[in-house]
CSV table of C-alpha atoms and ligand atoms in Angstrom, one decimal:
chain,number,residue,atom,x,y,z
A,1,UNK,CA,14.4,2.3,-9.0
A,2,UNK,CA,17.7,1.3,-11.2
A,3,UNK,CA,17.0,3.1,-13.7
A,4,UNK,CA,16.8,6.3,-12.5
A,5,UNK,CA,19.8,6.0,-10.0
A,6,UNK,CA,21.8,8.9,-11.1
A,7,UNK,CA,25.6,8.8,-10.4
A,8,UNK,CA,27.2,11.9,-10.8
A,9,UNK,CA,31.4,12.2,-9.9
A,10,UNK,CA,30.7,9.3,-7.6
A,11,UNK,CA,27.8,10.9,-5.8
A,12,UNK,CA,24.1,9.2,-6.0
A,13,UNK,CA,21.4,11.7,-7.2
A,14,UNK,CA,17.2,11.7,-6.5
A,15,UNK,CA,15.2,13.5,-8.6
A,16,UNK,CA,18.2,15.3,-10.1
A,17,UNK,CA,19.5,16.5,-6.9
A,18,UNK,CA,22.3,15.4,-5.2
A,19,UNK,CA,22.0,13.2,-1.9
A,20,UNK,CA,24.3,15.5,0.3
A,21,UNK,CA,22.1,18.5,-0.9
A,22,UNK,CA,19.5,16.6,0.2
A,23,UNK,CA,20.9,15.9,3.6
A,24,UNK,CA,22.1,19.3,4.2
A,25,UNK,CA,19.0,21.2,3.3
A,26,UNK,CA,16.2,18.7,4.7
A,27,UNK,CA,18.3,16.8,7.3
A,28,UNK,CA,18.0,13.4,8.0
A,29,UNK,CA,16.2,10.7,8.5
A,30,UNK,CA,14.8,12.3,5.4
A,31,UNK,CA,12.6,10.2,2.9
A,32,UNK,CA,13.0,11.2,-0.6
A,33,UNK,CA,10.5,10.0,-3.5
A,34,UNK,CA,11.4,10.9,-7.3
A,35,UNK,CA,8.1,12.6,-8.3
A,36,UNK,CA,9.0,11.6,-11.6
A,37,UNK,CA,8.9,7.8,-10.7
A,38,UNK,CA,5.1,8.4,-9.1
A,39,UNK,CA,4.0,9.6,-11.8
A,40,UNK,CA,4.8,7.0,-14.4
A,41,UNK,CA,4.0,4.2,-12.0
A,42,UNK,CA,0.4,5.8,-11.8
A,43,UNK,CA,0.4,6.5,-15.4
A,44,UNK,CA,1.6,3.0,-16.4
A,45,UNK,CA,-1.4,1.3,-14.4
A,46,UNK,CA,-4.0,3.8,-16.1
A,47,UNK,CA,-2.1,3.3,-19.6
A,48,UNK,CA,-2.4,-0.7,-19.3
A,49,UNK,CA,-5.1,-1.4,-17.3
A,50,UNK,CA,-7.6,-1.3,-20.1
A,51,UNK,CA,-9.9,-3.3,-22.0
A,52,UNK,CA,-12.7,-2.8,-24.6
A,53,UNK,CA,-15.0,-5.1,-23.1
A,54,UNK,CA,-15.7,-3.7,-19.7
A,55,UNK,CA,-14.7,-0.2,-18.1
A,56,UNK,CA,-11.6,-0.1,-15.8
A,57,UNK,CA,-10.2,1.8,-12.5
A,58,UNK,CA,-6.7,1.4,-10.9
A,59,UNK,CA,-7.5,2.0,-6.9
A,60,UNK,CA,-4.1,3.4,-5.1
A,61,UNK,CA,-4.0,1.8,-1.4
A,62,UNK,CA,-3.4,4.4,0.9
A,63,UNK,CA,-2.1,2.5,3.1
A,64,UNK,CA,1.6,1.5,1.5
A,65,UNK,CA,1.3,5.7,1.9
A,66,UNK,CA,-0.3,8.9,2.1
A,67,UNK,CA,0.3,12.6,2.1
A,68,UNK,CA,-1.7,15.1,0.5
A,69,UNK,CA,1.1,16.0,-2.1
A,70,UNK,CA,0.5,12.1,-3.4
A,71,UNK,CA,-3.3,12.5,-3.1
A,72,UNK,CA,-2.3,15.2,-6.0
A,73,UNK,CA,-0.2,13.6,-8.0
A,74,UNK,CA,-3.4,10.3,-7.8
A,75,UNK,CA,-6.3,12.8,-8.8
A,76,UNK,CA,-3.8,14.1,-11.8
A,77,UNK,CA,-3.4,10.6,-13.3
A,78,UNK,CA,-7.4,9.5,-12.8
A,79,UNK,CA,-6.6,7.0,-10.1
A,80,UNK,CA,-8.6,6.3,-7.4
A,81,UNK,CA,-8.5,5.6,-3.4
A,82,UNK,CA,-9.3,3.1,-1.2
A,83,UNK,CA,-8.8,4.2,2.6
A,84,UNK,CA,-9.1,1.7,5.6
A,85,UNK,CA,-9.6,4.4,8.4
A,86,UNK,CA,-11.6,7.7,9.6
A,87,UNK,CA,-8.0,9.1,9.5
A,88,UNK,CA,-7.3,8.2,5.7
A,89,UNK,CA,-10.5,9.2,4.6
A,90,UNK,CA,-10.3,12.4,6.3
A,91,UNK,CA,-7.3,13.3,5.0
A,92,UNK,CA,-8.4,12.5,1.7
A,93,UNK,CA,-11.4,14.9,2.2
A,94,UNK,CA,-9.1,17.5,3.2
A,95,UNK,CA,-6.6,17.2,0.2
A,96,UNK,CA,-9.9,17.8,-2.1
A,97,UNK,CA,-9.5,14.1,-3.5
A,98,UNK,CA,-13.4,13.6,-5.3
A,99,UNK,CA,-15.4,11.2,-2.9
A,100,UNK,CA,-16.8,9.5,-6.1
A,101,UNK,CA,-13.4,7.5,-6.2
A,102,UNK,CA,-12.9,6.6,-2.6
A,103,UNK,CA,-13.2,2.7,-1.5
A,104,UNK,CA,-13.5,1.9,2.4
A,105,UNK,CA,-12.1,-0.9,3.1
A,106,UNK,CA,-11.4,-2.4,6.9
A,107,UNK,CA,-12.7,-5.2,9.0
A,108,UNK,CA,-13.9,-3.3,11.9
A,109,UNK,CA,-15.0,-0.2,10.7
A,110,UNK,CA,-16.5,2.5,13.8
A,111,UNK,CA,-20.0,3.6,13.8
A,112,UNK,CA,-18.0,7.2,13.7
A,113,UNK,CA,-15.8,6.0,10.7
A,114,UNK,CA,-18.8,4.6,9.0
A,115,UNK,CA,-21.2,8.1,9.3
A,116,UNK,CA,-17.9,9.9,8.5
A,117,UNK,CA,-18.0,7.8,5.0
A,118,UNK,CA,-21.7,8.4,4.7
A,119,UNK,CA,-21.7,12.0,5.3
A,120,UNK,CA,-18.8,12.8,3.6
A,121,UNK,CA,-20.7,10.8,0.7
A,122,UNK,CA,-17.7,8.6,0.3
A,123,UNK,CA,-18.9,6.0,-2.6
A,124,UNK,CA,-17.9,2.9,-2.0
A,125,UNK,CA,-18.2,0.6,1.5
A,126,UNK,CA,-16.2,-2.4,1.3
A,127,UNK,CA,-18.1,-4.9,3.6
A,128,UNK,CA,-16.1,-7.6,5.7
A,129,UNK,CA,-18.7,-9.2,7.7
A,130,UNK,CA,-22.2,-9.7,8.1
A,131,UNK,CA,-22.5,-7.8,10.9
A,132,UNK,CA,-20.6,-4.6,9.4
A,133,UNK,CA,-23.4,-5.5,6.3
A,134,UNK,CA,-26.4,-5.5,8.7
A,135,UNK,CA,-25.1,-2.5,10.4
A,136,UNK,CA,-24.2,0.1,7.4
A,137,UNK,CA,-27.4,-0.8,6.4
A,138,UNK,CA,-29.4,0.6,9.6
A,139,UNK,CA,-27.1,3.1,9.4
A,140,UNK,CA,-27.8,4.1,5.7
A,141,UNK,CA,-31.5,3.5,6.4
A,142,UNK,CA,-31.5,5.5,9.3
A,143,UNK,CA,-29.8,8.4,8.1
A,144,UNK,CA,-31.8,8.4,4.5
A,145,UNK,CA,-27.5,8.4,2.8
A,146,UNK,CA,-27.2,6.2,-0.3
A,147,UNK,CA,-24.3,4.3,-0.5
A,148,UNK,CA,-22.4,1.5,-2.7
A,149,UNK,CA,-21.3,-2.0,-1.3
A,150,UNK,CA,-19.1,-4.4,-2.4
A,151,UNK,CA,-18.5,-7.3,-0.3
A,152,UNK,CA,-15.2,-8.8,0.5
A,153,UNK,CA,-14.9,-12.7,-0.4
A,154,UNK,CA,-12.0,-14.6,0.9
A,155,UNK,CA,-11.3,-16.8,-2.3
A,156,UNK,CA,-9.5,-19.3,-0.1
A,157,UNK,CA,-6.3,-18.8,-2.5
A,158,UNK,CA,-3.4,-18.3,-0.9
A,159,UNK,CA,-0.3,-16.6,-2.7
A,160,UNK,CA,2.6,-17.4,-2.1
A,161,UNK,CA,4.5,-14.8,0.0
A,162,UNK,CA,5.9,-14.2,3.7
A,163,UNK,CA,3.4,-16.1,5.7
A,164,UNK,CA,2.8,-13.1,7.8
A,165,UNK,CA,1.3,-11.0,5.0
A,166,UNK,CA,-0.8,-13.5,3.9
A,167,UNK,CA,-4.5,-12.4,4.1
A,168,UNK,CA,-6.3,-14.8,1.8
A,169,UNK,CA,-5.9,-18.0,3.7
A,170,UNK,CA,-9.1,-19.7,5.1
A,171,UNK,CA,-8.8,-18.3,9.0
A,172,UNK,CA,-8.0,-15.0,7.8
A,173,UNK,CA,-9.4,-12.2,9.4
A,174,UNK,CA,-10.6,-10.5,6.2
A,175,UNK,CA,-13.7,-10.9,4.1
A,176,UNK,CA,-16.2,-13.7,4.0
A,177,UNK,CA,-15.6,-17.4,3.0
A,178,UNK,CA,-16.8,-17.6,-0.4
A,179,UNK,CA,-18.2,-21.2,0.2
A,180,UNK,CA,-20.0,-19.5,3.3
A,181,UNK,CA,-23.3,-18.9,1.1
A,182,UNK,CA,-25.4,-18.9,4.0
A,183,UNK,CA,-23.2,-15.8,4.9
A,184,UNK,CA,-23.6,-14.1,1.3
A,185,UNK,CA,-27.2,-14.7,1.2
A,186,UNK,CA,-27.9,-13.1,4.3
A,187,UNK,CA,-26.1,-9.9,3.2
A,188,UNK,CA,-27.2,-9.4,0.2
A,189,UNK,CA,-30.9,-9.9,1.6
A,190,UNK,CA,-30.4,-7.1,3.3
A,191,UNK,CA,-28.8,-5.0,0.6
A,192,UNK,CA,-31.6,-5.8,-1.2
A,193,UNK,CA,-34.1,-4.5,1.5
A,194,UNK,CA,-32.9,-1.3,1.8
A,195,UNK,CA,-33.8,1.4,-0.4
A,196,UNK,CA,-30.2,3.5,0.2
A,197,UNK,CA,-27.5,1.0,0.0
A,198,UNK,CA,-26.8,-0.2,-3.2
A,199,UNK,CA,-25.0,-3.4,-4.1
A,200,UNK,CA,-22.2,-3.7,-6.7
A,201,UNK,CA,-20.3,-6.7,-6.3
A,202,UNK,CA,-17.1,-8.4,-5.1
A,203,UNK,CA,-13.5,-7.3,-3.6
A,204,UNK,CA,-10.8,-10.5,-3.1
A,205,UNK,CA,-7.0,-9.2,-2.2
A,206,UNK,CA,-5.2,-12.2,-1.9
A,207,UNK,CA,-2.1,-11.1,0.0
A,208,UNK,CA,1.5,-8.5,-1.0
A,209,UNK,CA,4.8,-8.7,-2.4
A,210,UNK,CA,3.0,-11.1,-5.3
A,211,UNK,CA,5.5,-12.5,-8.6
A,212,UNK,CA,3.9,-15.6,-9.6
A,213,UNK,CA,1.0,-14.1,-11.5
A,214,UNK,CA,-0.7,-17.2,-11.2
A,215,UNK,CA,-1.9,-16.4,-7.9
A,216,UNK,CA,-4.3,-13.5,-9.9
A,217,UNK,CA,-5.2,-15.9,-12.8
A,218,UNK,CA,-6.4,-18.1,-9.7
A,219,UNK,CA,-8.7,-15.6,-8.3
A,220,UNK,CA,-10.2,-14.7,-11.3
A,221,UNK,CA,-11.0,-17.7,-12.8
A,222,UNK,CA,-12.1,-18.5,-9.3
A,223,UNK,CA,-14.6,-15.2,-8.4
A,224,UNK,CA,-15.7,-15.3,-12.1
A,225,UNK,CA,-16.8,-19.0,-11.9
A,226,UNK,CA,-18.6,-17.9,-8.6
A,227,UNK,CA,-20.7,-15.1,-9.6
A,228,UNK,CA,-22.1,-16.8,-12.0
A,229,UNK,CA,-23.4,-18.9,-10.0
A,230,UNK,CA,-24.9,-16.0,-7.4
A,231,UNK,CA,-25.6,-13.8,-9.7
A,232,UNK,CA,-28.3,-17.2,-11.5
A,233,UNK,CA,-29.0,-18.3,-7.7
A,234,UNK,CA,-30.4,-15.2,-6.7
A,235,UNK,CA,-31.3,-13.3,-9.5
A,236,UNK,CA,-28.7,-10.8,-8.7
A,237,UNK,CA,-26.9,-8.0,-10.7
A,238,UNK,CA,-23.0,-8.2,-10.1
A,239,UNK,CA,-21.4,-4.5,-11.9
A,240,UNK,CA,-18.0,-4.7,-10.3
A,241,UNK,CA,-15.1,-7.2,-9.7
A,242,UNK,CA,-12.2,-5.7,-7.7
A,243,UNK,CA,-9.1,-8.1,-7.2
A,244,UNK,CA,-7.1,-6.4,-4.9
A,245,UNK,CA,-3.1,-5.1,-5.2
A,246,UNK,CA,-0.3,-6.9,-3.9
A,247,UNK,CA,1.7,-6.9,-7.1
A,248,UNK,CA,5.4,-7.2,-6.1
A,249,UNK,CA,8.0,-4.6,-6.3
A,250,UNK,CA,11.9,-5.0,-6.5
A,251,UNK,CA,13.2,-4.2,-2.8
A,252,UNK,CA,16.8,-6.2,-3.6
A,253,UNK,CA,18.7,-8.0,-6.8
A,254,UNK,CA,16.6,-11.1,-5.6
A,255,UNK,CA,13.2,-9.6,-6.3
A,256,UNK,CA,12.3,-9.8,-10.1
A,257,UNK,CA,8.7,-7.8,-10.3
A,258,UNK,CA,7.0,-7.7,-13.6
A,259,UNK,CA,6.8,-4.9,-15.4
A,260,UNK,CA,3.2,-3.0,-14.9
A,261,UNK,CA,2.2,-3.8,-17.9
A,262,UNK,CA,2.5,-7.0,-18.2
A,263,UNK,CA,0.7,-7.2,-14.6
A,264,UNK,CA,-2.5,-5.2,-16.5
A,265,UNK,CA,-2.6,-7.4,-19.6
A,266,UNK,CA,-2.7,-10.3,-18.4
A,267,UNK,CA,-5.7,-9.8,-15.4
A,268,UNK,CA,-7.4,-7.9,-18.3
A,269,UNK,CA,-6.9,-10.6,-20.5
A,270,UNK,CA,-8.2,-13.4,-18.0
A,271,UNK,CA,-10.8,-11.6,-16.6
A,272,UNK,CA,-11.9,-11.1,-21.3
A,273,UNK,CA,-11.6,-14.8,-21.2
A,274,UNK,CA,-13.5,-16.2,-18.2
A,275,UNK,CA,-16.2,-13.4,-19.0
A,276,UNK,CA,-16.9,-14.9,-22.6
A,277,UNK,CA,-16.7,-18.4,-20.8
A,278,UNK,CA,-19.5,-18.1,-18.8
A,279,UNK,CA,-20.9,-16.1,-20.7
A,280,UNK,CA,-21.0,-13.0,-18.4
A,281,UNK,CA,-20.9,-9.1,-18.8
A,282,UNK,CA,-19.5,-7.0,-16.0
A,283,UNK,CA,-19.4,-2.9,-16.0
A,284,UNK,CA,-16.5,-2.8,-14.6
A,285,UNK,CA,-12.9,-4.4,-13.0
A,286,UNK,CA,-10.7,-3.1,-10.6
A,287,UNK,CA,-7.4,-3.6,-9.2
A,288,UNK,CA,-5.9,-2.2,-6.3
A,289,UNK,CA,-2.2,-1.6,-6.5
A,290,UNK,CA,-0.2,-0.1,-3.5
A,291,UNK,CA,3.2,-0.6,-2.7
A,292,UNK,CA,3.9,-1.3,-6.4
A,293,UNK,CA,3.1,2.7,-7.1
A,294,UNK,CA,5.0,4.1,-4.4
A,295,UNK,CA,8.1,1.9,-2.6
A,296,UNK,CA,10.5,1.5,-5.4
A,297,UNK,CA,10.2,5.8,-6.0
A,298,UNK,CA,11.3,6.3,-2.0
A,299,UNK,CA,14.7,6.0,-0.9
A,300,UNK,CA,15.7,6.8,2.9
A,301,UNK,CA,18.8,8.8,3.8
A,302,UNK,CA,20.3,8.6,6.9
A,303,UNK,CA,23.9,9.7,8.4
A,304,UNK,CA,26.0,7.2,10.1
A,305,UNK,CA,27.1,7.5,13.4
A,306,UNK,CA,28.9,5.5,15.6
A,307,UNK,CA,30.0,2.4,14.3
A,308,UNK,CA,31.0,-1.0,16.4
A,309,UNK,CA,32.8,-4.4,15.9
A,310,UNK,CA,31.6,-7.4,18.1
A,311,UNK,CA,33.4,-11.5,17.1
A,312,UNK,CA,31.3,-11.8,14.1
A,313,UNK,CA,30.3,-8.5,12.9
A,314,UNK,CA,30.7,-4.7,12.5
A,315,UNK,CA,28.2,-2.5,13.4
A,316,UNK,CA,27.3,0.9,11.3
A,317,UNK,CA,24.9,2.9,13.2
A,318,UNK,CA,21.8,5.4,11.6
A,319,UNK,CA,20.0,8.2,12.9
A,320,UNK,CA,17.1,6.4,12.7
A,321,UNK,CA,15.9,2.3,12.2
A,322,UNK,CA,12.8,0.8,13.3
A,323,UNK,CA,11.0,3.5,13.9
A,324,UNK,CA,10.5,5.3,10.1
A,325,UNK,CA,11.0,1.1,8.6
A,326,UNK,CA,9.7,-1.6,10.8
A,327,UNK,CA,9.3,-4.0,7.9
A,328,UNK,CA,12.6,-5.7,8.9
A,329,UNK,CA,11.7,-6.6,12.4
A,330,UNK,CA,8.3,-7.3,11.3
A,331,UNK,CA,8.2,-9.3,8.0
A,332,UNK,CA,12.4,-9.7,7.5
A,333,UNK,CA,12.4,-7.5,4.7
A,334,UNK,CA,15.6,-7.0,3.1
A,335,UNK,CA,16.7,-3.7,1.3
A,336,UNK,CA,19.9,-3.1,-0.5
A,337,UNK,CA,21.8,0.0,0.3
A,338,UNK,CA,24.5,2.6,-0.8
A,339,UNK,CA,27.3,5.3,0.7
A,340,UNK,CA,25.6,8.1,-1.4
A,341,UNK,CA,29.0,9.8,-1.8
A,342,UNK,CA,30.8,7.2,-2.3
A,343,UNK,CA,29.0,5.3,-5.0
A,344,UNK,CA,31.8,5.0,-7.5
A,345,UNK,CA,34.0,2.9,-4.7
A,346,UNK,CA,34.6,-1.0,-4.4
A,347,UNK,CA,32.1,-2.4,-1.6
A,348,UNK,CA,34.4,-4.1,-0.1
A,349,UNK,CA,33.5,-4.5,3.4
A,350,UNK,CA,30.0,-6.1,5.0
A,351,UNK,CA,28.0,-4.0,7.7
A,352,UNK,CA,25.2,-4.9,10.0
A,353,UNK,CA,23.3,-1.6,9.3
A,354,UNK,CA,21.2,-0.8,12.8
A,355,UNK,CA,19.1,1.8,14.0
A,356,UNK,CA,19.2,3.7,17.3
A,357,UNK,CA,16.3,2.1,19.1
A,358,UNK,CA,17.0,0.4,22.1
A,359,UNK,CA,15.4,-3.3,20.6
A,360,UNK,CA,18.1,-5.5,19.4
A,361,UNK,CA,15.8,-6.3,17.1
A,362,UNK,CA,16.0,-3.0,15.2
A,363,UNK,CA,18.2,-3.6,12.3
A,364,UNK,CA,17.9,-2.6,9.2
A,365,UNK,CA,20.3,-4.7,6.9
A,366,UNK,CA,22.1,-7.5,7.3
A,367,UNK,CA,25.6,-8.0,6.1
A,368,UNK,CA,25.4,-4.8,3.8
A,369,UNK,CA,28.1,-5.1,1.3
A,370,UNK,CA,29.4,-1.5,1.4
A,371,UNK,CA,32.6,0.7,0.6
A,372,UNK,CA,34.4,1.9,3.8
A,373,UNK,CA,32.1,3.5,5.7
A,374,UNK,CA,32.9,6.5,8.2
A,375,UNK,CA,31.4,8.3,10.6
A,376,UNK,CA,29.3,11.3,9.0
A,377,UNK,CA,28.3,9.5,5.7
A,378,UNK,CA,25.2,9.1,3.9
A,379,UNK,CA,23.7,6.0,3.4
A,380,UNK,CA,20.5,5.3,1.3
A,381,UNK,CA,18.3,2.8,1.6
A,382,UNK,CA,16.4,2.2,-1.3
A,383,UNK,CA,12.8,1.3,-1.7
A,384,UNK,CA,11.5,2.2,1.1
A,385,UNK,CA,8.4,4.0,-0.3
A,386,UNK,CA,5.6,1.5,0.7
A,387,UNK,CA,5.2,0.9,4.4
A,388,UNK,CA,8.2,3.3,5.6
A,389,UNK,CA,6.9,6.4,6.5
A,390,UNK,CA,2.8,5.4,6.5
A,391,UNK,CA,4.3,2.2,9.6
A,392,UNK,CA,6.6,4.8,11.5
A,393,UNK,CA,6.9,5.8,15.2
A,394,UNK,CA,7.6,7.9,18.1
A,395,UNK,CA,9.4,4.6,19.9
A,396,UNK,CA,12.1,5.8,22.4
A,397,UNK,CA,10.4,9.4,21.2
A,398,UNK,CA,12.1,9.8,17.8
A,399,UNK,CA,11.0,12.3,15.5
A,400,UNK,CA,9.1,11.1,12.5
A,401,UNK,CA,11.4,12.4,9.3
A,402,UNK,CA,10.3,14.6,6.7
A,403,UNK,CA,9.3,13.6,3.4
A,404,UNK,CA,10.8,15.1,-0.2
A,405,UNK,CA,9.3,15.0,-3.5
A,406,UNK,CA,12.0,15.5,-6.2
A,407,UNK,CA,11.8,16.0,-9.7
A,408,UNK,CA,14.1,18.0,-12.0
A,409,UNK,CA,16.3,19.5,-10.1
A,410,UNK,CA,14.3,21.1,-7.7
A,411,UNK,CA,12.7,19.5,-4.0
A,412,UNK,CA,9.7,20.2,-2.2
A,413,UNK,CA,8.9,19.0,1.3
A,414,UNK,CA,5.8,17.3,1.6
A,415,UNK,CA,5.6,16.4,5.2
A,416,UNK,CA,7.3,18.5,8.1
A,417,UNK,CA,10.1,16.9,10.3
A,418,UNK,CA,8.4,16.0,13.5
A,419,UNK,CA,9.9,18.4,16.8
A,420,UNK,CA,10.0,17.2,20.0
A,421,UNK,CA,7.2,20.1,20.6
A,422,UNK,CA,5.4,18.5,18.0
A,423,UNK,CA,5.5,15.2,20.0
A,424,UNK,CA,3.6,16.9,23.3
A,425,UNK,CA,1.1,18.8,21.6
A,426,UNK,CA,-1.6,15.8,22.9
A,427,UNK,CA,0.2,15.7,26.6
A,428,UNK,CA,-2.8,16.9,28.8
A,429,UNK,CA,-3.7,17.9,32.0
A,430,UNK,CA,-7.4,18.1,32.7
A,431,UNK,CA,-9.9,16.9,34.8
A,432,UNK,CA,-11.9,14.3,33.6
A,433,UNK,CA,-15.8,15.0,34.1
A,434,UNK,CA,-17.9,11.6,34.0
B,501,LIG,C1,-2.9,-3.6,1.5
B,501,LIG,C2,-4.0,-3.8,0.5
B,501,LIG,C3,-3.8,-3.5,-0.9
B,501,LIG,C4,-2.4,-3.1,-1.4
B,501,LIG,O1,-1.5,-4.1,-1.2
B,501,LIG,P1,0.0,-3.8,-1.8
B,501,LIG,O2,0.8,-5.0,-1.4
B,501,LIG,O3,0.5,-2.6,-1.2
B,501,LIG,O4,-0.2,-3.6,-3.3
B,501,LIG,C5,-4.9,-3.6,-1.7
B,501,LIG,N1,-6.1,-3.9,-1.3
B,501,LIG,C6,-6.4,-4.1,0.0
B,501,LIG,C7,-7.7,-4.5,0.4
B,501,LIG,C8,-5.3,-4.1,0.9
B,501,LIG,O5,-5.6,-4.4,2.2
């Protein structure tokens, strides 16, 4: 993000294009990723994530954000996908991304997402339960499709992060126990039985925003311990070992993320060492980055409007707030923030930066230490790549923004603005026949 914040006569850049060209072309709410920034991120996790003892795969979360143009950019650096809907995988089917590399994930998956995956010849099910095991098998059986498993364990380690990302914690609604053999010998039972679904091993993700690498040398030492166990218990060939994303990005000053590389060495280097340990050989190990590809690359413009002073605070209003980044009212994210024109001036004043949403909840910064701030300028709010655009709204009927890809000089838009027309084209008037 830092570095490639481009000042040019006091006016912020993206991509190599200036912030008010970006406004004035695109309009705003507009989010605007620096292409250039994708890519390395991708390319750094294929670079590092590496070892000579096992093979490797870097698996981009769709979630933290998806568009066909970043689908692209993930099939051009090798990466692969893990998608926890019908609607992610779909989309991935339609932007040509190979099915060989596509991981389902989810707790409740559909019987119509789950013959979607299977006749789409997705690779990979990620199972979360025994019942989701028992049914994908009938399903698989039934419909004569092979498929892969993995099944999700909850390692009972809990990272420390904002308690309400937190997924790895015993009552957690992902994954099963790992202590729940009972559970684990059930399923694999009746992976065993089936002649279509195969069985490759083990997923943990133990929660987001994560700096204490200690939290991954936790799980690993952990899962690795365990299989070796499962894998003597019931004669049992474990390929794969997945360990999930989660690795924390820099949102503000306060965040200190570590660099990608070091984040690759050193899972590669535990997972090297708890292998020769036991005494264990796995095909492969995978990780499952998300927001730590794409939020630092996104910024989001807006203009400010109106602005407001109350006793204790003054008010700077954007065209848009809650509904294209809800990760303030719903974790307390922070964000830091600029006046993209004005980026060579003391910030000398504090704002309460708020969206337009009628929820006094919908704010976006908190005491924003900004220049003077007028009507009609451009702020930026940066690193909002991850959970921005993939979590927005139509609340109070806004338009979803577009999305920009910059690079060099030149801009692409990579999803449409939302119209109001685009907003009705579900309203309906038919009779319902039962
Ligand atoms: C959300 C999620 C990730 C990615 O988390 P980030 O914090 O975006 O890196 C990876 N794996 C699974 C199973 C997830 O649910």
């Amino acid at each position: 993000m830092s570095e490639a914040r481009n000042v040019k006569n006091g006016i912020l850049e993206i991509g190599g294009i200036s912030v008010p060209d970006l406004a004035k072309a695109c309009g705003t709410p507009l989010f605007v990723y620096d292409e250039n920034e994708l890519d390395q991120q991708m390319s750094g996790y294929k670079t590092y994530f590496q070892s000579d003892q096992f093979e490797t795969e870097v698996i981009y979360a769709s979630k933290a954000f998806t568009c066909k143009a970043l689908l692209q950019l993930l099939e051009k650096n090798g990466l692969s996908l893990d998608v926890v809907s019908g609607g992610e995988l779909y989309l991935a089917e339609q932007a040509g991304f190979p099915m060989e590399r596509i991981y389902f994930h989810g707790n409740n998956k559909t019987d119509e997402e789950l013959k979607l995956a299977l006749d789409m010849g997705c690779k990979t099910i990620v199972l979360d339960s025994l019942m989701e095991c028992e049914r994908v098998v009938e399903l698989a059986d039934s419909l004569k499709c092979k498929i892969e498993v993995m099944i999700r364990i909850n390692p009972g380690i809990t990272a420390h992060t904002h308690k309400y990302i937190i997924t790895g914690n015993l009552d957690s609604k992902f994954g099963v126990m790992f202590h729940d053999e009972d559970t684990i010998t059930k399923m694999i039972d009746l992976i065993k039985d089936s002649s279509f679904v195969g069985f490759i091993g083990f997923h943990a993700h133990i929660g987001s925003q994560i700096f204490d690498l200690r939290a991954y040398d936790a799980v690993i030492e952990r899962l690795i311990k365990y299989i070796k166990k499962l894998s003597k218990d019931h004669n049992l060939e474990i390929k794969c070992l997945d360990f999930g994303g989660g690795f924390g990005v820099r949102y503000t000053d306060e965040d200190q993320p570590n660099e990608i590389q070091e984040v690759c060495r050193r899972i590669i280097k535990k997972c090297e060492e708890e292998l020769l340990k036991y005494d264990l050989h796995l095909k492969k190990i995978m990780i499952e980055p998300g927001r730590s590809i794409v939020a630092e690359a996104g910024n989001t413009i807006y203009h400010v409007g109106f602005m407001k002073k109350t006793p204790n605070k003054e008010y700077l209003f954007v065209d848009g707030g809650m509904t294209d980044n809800i990760r303030v009212a719903l974790y307390d994210a922070r964000y830091d923030c600029d006046l993209a024109e004005k980026m060579d001036q003391k910030k000398e004043y504090q704002y309460t930066v708020a969206g337009k949403c009628c929820e006094s909840g919908d704010i976006l910064i908190e005491n924003a230490p900004l220049p003077k701030a007028e009507t009609g300028d451009l702020l930026v709010v940066y690193g909002t790549g991850a959970y921005g655009y993939s979590m927005a709204s139509n609340y109070n009927r806004l338009n979803r923004p577009a999305v920009v890809f910059a690079k060099e000089g030149k801009a692409r838009v990579v999803i449409k603005r939302e119209s109001y027309s685009d907003q009705l084209r579900l309203e309906a008037d038919e009779e319902v026949i039962i």
